[in-house]
XYZ file of C-alpha atoms in Angstrom:
452
model
C 49.929 1.055 0.851
C 47.569 3.944 1.659
C 44.568 3.558 4.045
C 42.070 3.560 1.137
C 43.914 0.791 -0.741
C 44.249 -1.270 2.432
C 40.384 -0.962 3.156
C 39.603 -2.173 -0.459
C 42.168 -4.974 -0.237
C 40.858 -6.132 3.124
C 37.287 -6.147 1.887
C 38.117 -7.896 -1.273
C 39.979 -10.694 0.786
C 36.836 -10.895 3.128
C 34.597 -11.377 0.233
C 36.817 -14.005 -1.368
C 36.941 -15.965 1.859
C 33.211 -15.772 2.169
C 32.699 -16.857 -1.369
C 35.242 -19.710 -1.046
C 33.453 -20.992 2.024
C 30.009 -20.814 0.379
C 30.540 -23.894 -1.682
C 28.454 -22.991 -4.729
C 29.297 -26.404 -6.482
C 26.454 -27.907 -8.576
C 25.161 -30.836 -6.593
C 23.434 -32.329 -9.563
C 26.578 -32.369 -11.834
C 24.637 -30.125 -14.245
C 25.775 -27.169 -16.253
C 27.423 -24.314 -14.392
C 27.378 -20.559 -14.749
C 30.485 -18.481 -14.020
C 30.071 -15.311 -12.057
C 33.092 -12.904 -12.163
C 33.091 -10.296 -9.513
C 35.740 -7.606 -10.375
C 37.290 -5.109 -8.125
C 40.304 -3.330 -9.444
C 42.890 -5.746 -10.881
C 41.721 -8.789 -9.305
C 38.783 -11.234 -9.752
C 36.906 -13.572 -7.638
C 35.275 -16.489 -9.513
C 32.689 -18.876 -8.340
C 30.556 -21.691 -9.962
C 26.757 -21.556 -9.395
C 24.333 -24.384 -10.265
C 21.978 -23.233 -12.995
C 18.364 -22.281 -12.338
C 15.890 -25.092 -12.685
C 13.280 -24.994 -15.458
C 10.561 -24.318 -12.950
C 12.148 -21.154 -11.671
C 12.800 -19.742 -14.921
C 9.161 -20.146 -16.086
C 7.630 -18.718 -12.979
C 5.269 -15.773 -13.938
C 4.331 -14.515 -10.522
C 6.508 -11.653 -9.264
C 6.493 -10.827 -5.478
C 5.555 -7.366 -4.684
C 7.735 -5.220 -2.540
C 4.861 -3.456 -0.903
C 4.186 -4.015 2.713
C 2.444 -5.432 4.559
C 2.349 -8.611 2.396
C -1.021 -10.462 2.017
C 0.165 -13.554 3.779
C 0.629 -11.604 6.931
C -3.067 -11.151 7.618
C -4.985 -13.623 9.711
C -8.364 -12.087 9.123
C -9.883 -10.045 6.329
C -11.962 -7.958 8.602
C -12.012 -7.010 12.392
C -15.316 -5.655 13.710
C -15.159 -3.102 16.401
C -18.597 -2.294 17.925
C -20.511 -1.630 21.065
C -22.138 -4.823 22.083
C -25.143 -3.358 23.885
C -26.131 -1.248 20.941
C -25.663 -3.528 17.988
C -24.526 -7.023 18.804
C -27.895 -8.719 18.145
C -29.023 -6.556 15.285
C -26.996 -4.526 12.943
C -23.472 -5.967 13.750
C -24.923 -9.436 13.719
C -26.402 -8.873 10.328
C -23.255 -7.270 8.886
C -21.114 -10.100 10.284
C -23.364 -12.709 8.657
C -23.213 -10.819 5.371
C -19.482 -10.607 5.412
C -19.011 -14.387 6.227
C -21.658 -15.427 3.618
C -19.603 -13.285 1.018
C -16.458 -15.339 1.997
C -14.742 -12.556 3.849
C -12.950 -13.989 6.974
C -14.182 -11.860 9.748
C -13.288 -11.626 13.466
C -16.061 -10.660 15.814
C -15.537 -10.570 19.579
C -18.233 -12.821 21.121
C -17.461 -12.116 24.769
C -20.442 -10.013 25.994
C -18.948 -9.695 29.435
C -15.551 -8.018 29.149
C -13.600 -7.954 32.339
C -10.873 -5.695 33.525
C -9.755 -2.257 32.348
C -7.400 -3.320 29.469
C -7.935 -4.799 26.079
C -7.167 -8.464 25.913
C -4.052 -10.006 24.148
C -6.353 -11.909 21.966
C -8.296 -8.920 20.707
C -4.956 -7.024 20.190
C -3.548 -9.894 18.046
C -6.888 -9.965 16.104
C -6.539 -6.215 15.328
C -2.900 -6.407 14.270
C -3.732 -9.376 12.154
C -6.643 -7.986 10.184
C -6.326 -6.390 6.815
C -9.348 -4.069 7.275
C -11.012 -2.949 10.412
C -14.776 -1.778 10.544
C -15.668 0.510 13.522
C -19.447 0.565 13.880
C -19.994 3.823 15.756
C -23.359 3.854 17.591
C -24.604 6.077 20.373
C -23.062 4.020 23.032
C -19.658 3.335 21.381
C -17.697 5.967 23.300
C -19.090 4.718 26.713
C -16.959 1.540 26.328
C -13.236 1.934 27.230
C -12.764 -1.381 25.466
C -14.083 0.083 22.132
C -11.914 3.147 22.436
C -8.853 1.127 23.175
C -9.629 -1.030 20.204
C -10.013 2.043 18.047
C -6.730 3.454 19.204
C -4.922 0.239 18.372
C -6.630 0.031 14.901
C -5.259 3.488 14.196
C -2.005 2.553 15.260
C -2.089 -0.453 12.927
C -3.065 1.661 9.935
C 0.178 3.590 10.421
C 2.484 0.750 11.208
C 0.967 -2.209 9.231
C -0.898 -0.577 6.332
C -4.323 -1.711 7.731
C -7.441 -0.040 6.406
C -10.046 1.467 8.872
C -13.644 1.793 7.499
C -15.887 3.878 9.768
C -19.579 2.973 9.972
C -21.930 5.565 11.474
C -25.004 3.634 12.732
C -27.828 5.871 14.145
C -25.244 8.535 14.994
C -24.112 11.780 13.439
C -20.447 11.667 12.149
C -20.081 15.258 13.740
C -20.790 13.851 17.180
C -18.051 11.220 16.752
C -15.551 13.892 15.202
C -16.168 16.462 17.909
C -17.270 14.268 20.788
C -20.735 15.944 21.120
C -24.047 14.611 21.947
C -23.970 11.197 23.621
C -20.203 11.151 23.054
C -19.728 14.224 25.175
C -21.619 12.659 27.985
C -19.477 9.567 27.792
C -16.213 11.410 28.004
C -17.493 13.406 30.981
C -17.719 10.235 32.682
C -14.140 8.941 31.351
C -12.628 12.268 32.542
C -13.938 11.521 36.006
C -13.108 7.769 36.120
C -9.646 8.118 34.537
C -8.514 11.496 36.022
C -5.195 9.882 36.833
C -4.687 8.896 33.179
C -5.881 11.873 31.263
C -3.359 11.001 28.448
C -5.305 7.857 27.678
C -8.508 9.797 27.490
C -6.962 12.286 24.997
C -5.746 9.418 22.943
C -9.307 8.288 22.704
C -10.449 11.769 21.518
C -7.920 12.047 19.066
C -8.681 8.523 17.687
C -12.309 9.401 17.299
C -11.607 12.558 15.405
C -9.128 10.773 13.117
C -11.542 7.963 12.400
C -14.450 10.355 11.699
C -12.407 12.149 9.144
C -11.944 9.060 7.022
C -14.217 8.185 4.175
C -17.049 5.828 5.579
C -20.666 5.146 5.529
C -23.450 6.987 7.204
C -26.769 4.949 7.470
C -28.939 7.982 6.865
C -27.106 9.467 3.989
C -25.904 6.277 2.207
C -29.064 4.195 2.275
C -31.798 6.483 3.647
C -31.943 4.441 6.860
C -32.489 1.041 5.025
C -30.177 -1.332 6.766
C -30.136 -4.174 4.332
C -28.945 -1.922 1.428
C -26.472 -0.233 3.785
C -25.015 -3.585 4.534
C -24.855 -4.588 0.911
C -22.818 -1.459 0.167
C -20.401 -2.164 2.926
C -19.847 -5.753 1.822
C -19.423 -4.725 -1.704
C -16.799 -2.158 -0.698
C -14.864 -4.664 1.569
C -14.977 -7.238 -1.259
C -13.416 -4.769 -3.741
C -10.595 -4.112 -1.034
C -9.959 -7.713 -0.167
C -9.924 -8.985 -3.900
C -8.129 -5.957 -5.216
C -5.166 -7.442 -7.303
C -1.644 -6.154 -6.212
C 0.460 -5.079 -9.042
C 3.683 -6.921 -9.975
C 6.587 -4.946 -8.753
C 10.048 -6.625 -9.144
C 11.708 -9.893 -8.832
C 14.472 -8.471 -6.545
C 13.293 -5.101 -5.043
C 16.593 -3.679 -3.833
C 15.956 -0.455 -1.948
C 12.369 -0.035 -3.065
C 10.640 0.000 0.384
C 12.853 2.958 1.644
C 12.165 4.970 -1.388
C 8.469 4.440 -1.153
C 8.477 5.632 2.463
C 10.451 8.730 1.269
C 7.709 9.322 -1.190
C 4.873 8.909 1.300
C 6.524 11.351 3.658
C 7.318 13.897 0.901
C 3.786 13.633 -0.629
C 1.839 13.859 2.651
C -0.694 11.199 1.423
C -2.860 11.646 4.509
C -3.967 15.170 3.762
C -7.580 15.621 2.784
C -6.664 17.807 -0.194
C -6.809 16.676 -3.813
C -3.245 16.371 -4.871
C -1.570 15.761 -8.173
C 2.003 14.384 -7.511
C 4.980 13.688 -9.835
C 7.718 11.061 -10.052
C 10.436 11.859 -12.517
C 13.772 10.611 -13.479
C 15.703 9.167 -16.618
C 14.489 6.115 -18.540
C 15.106 2.978 -16.690
C 15.617 4.638 -13.267
C 12.766 2.657 -11.776
C 9.962 5.263 -11.896
C 7.227 2.681 -12.884
C 8.459 0.204 -10.265
C 8.298 2.726 -7.416
C 4.859 3.972 -8.518
C 3.474 0.324 -8.548
C 5.001 -0.299 -5.268
C 3.443 2.875 -3.774
C 0.022 1.915 -5.354
C 0.222 -1.453 -3.632
C 0.843 0.135 -0.230
C -1.823 2.840 -0.209
C -4.607 1.705 -2.756
C -6.776 0.320 0.118
C -7.140 3.673 1.574
C -9.215 4.821 -1.303
C -12.769 4.111 -2.576
C -11.486 3.491 -6.069
C -8.071 3.207 -7.735
C -6.532 2.844 -11.179
C -3.032 2.415 -12.436
C -2.650 3.141 -16.122
C 0.737 1.978 -17.361
C 2.762 2.940 -20.609
C 0.532 5.959 -21.380
C 3.119 7.364 -23.913
C 3.050 4.174 -25.890
C -0.677 3.448 -25.600
C -1.843 6.952 -26.358
C 0.130 6.995 -29.628
C -2.050 4.154 -30.885
C -5.401 4.549 -32.713
C -7.932 5.668 -30.041
C -5.291 5.116 -27.525
C -6.594 7.910 -25.055
C -10.168 6.762 -25.419
C -9.103 3.283 -24.353
C -7.316 4.849 -21.440
C -10.257 6.664 -20.413
C -12.480 3.596 -20.602
C -9.954 1.633 -18.510
C -9.914 4.326 -15.901
C -13.720 4.219 -15.571
C -13.827 0.459 -15.361
C -11.011 0.381 -12.733
C -12.875 2.819 -10.409
C -16.546 2.330 -11.065
C -16.380 -1.417 -12.146
C -18.655 -0.669 -14.920
C -18.171 -3.117 -17.827
C -18.532 -2.360 -21.609
C -18.050 1.422 -21.198
C -18.083 2.796 -24.589
C -16.507 6.213 -25.277
C -16.559 7.689 -28.753
C -14.015 10.348 -28.517
C -11.768 12.019 -25.877
C -13.999 14.945 -25.250
C -16.851 12.636 -24.460
C -14.631 10.731 -22.285
C -13.488 13.889 -20.310
C -16.991 14.808 -19.634
C -17.954 11.414 -18.448
C -14.937 10.894 -16.124
C -15.659 14.285 -14.505
C -19.338 13.458 -13.997
C -18.924 9.946 -12.741
C -15.973 9.924 -10.328
C -16.518 13.066 -8.470
C -18.327 11.258 -5.745
C -15.328 8.993 -4.979
C -12.172 9.472 -3.225
C -9.743 7.835 -5.659
C -6.093 6.986 -6.344
C -4.921 7.231 -9.926
C -1.483 6.316 -11.142
C -0.453 7.666 -14.613
C 2.765 5.926 -15.884
C 5.057 7.288 -18.557
C 3.307 10.502 -19.288
C 5.103 12.710 -21.967
C 2.417 15.286 -22.960
C -0.020 17.588 -21.125
C -2.954 16.424 -23.351
C -2.695 12.972 -21.733
C -3.087 14.363 -18.224
C -6.012 16.731 -19.406
C -7.807 13.725 -21.004
C -7.531 11.438 -17.914
C -7.538 13.661 -14.880
C -8.391 17.067 -15.957
C -7.953 19.259 -12.769
C -8.403 18.929 -8.995
C -12.069 19.997 -9.198
C -12.925 16.443 -10.690
C -12.189 14.507 -7.544
C -13.545 14.100 -4.216
C -11.251 15.614 -1.293
C -8.542 13.260 -0.334
C -8.089 11.876 -3.893
C -4.561 11.498 -5.118
C -3.033 11.515 -8.761
C 0.408 10.363 -9.254
C 2.100 10.776 -12.554
C 5.410 9.431 -13.649
C 7.444 10.997 -16.438
C 11.029 11.612 -17.785
C 10.217 15.340 -18.239
C 10.239 17.365 -15.051
C 9.156 20.394 -16.946
C 5.963 18.656 -17.752
C 5.177 18.411 -14.105
C 5.807 22.077 -13.541
C 3.344 22.868 -16.395
C 0.835 20.632 -14.711
C 1.346 22.509 -11.377
C 1.824 19.368 -9.402
C 1.726 19.698 -5.568
C 5.007 17.623 -5.055
C 7.770 16.114 -7.084
C 10.059 13.122 -6.306
C 13.276 12.585 -8.336
C 14.267 8.931 -8.921
C 17.976 8.503 -8.818
C 19.869 5.599 -10.076
C 20.969 2.678 -7.902
C 24.489 2.954 -6.778
C 26.980 0.362 -8.148
C 26.525 -1.865 -5.137
C 22.850 -1.946 -5.465
C 23.214 -2.846 -9.211
C 25.706 -5.549 -8.407
C 23.419 -7.015 -5.718
C 20.438 -7.055 -7.914
C 22.210 -8.717 -10.681
C 23.917 -11.368 -8.663
C 20.631 -12.125 -6.557
C 18.902 -12.713 -9.996
C 21.528 -15.134 -11.138
C 21.500 -17.233 -7.945
C 17.943 -18.391 -7.469
C 18.652 -21.334 -5.137
C 18.035 -20.337 -1.538
C 21.453 -21.289 0.023
C 23.465 -19.634 -2.577
C 21.420 -16.464 -2.443
C 21.690 -16.166 1.331
C 25.443 -16.755 1.293
C 26.070 -14.194 -1.330
C 23.877 -11.628 0.341
C 25.787 -11.934 3.630
C 28.936 -11.632 1.732
C 27.852 -8.509 0.002
C 26.432 -7.131 3.252
C 29.782 -7.535 4.917
C 31.706 -5.693 2.184
C 29.135 -2.998 1.359
C 30.497 0.286 0.132
C 33.193 -1.145 -2.118
C 32.864 -0.271 -5.739
C 32.074 -3.605 -7.573
C 31.505 -4.296 -11.207
C 29.914 -7.652 -12.290
C 29.837 -9.807 -15.410
C 28.153 -12.924 -16.271
C 28.982 -15.856 -18.669
C 27.412 -19.215 -19.159
């Protein structure tokens, strides 16, 4: 017996022992389903209790995108300089958010003691889906505010949190470049924290990064009218909090790692307008990956749209026009948009969405005219916008001149087997036992079949 055959036999025996110990007998004496796991010339068989009627009729599919909605303790965390805005703007904003049903954390401790941010605030930041940083003239004077901001930006990278900067009676350029009152504040910080200049540099980097994000400037958004300014902020937060996540897959094997690969390849943080492509053979998972990516990053944009099955829909009567109408509704939330022809739709889209930083997913594209009708060219969009198209035709992406391409390869045999068997075994204990068995024997070439 050579080494390869010995390893395969050992793995097969290991799996058989684990499955025999798993006790998949039907406790209710109901019908059984036979799973046959084949490896070479030998089979391992086991009986599994059938799914209950309730499990087969469930319509809600869990998303693979992370972080998941149930990990958030708050919808919004407010970061602000108390001496500047606690009793006026921030109080009004907080009240408006709460009245809109948005679960908001606001630190009510006016006298903060010590040099370091409290554990309570750290947990509140990390547990909030969205953070709003209210930059005022005295914001940078507070080491607490700056530590909060640094932690918020860390959470945007590690937990998928969204930061919305608000510039209240301060020029965004002063925040970005640390000039004006921000320069004065940092002169004091550099004197006070001369033994910890790394911390000071971290604050500077955080302010620069935050000011580069799309946000609200009181003077430019609402001409200085605070009530209208607050209405706009609350409206945007509601859109993000209530944004529906796309259904991805019941058993998302390997999706998260592939999404991370795409995010790294596409450099989604760049301020450039980018048109990106996902390609691969039919059934390889392009749509699933695009939807998972959408779920992870859509909150980072002012508007978003995911148009599915474009090949099929555009082949129908007025199909492209309907897709144009859907795109405008998704991004602008304008109801009853009526477009009479594709050319009219092109002009309307170009005119209406150029002021927004948007994310658009175009699924199953097979002709250049579809892309031209829906996204035109990069000049249509505000800097930072991203368009991601899925297709079977790599050449189409080349013709479009995309800025990046990701090829979707098929799951390996082990991934297919795992997906199939986990779909068959819906009861928790059985699924957990089988998952452990597969994990112990990963790398062995498995084939699966199923019979009732």
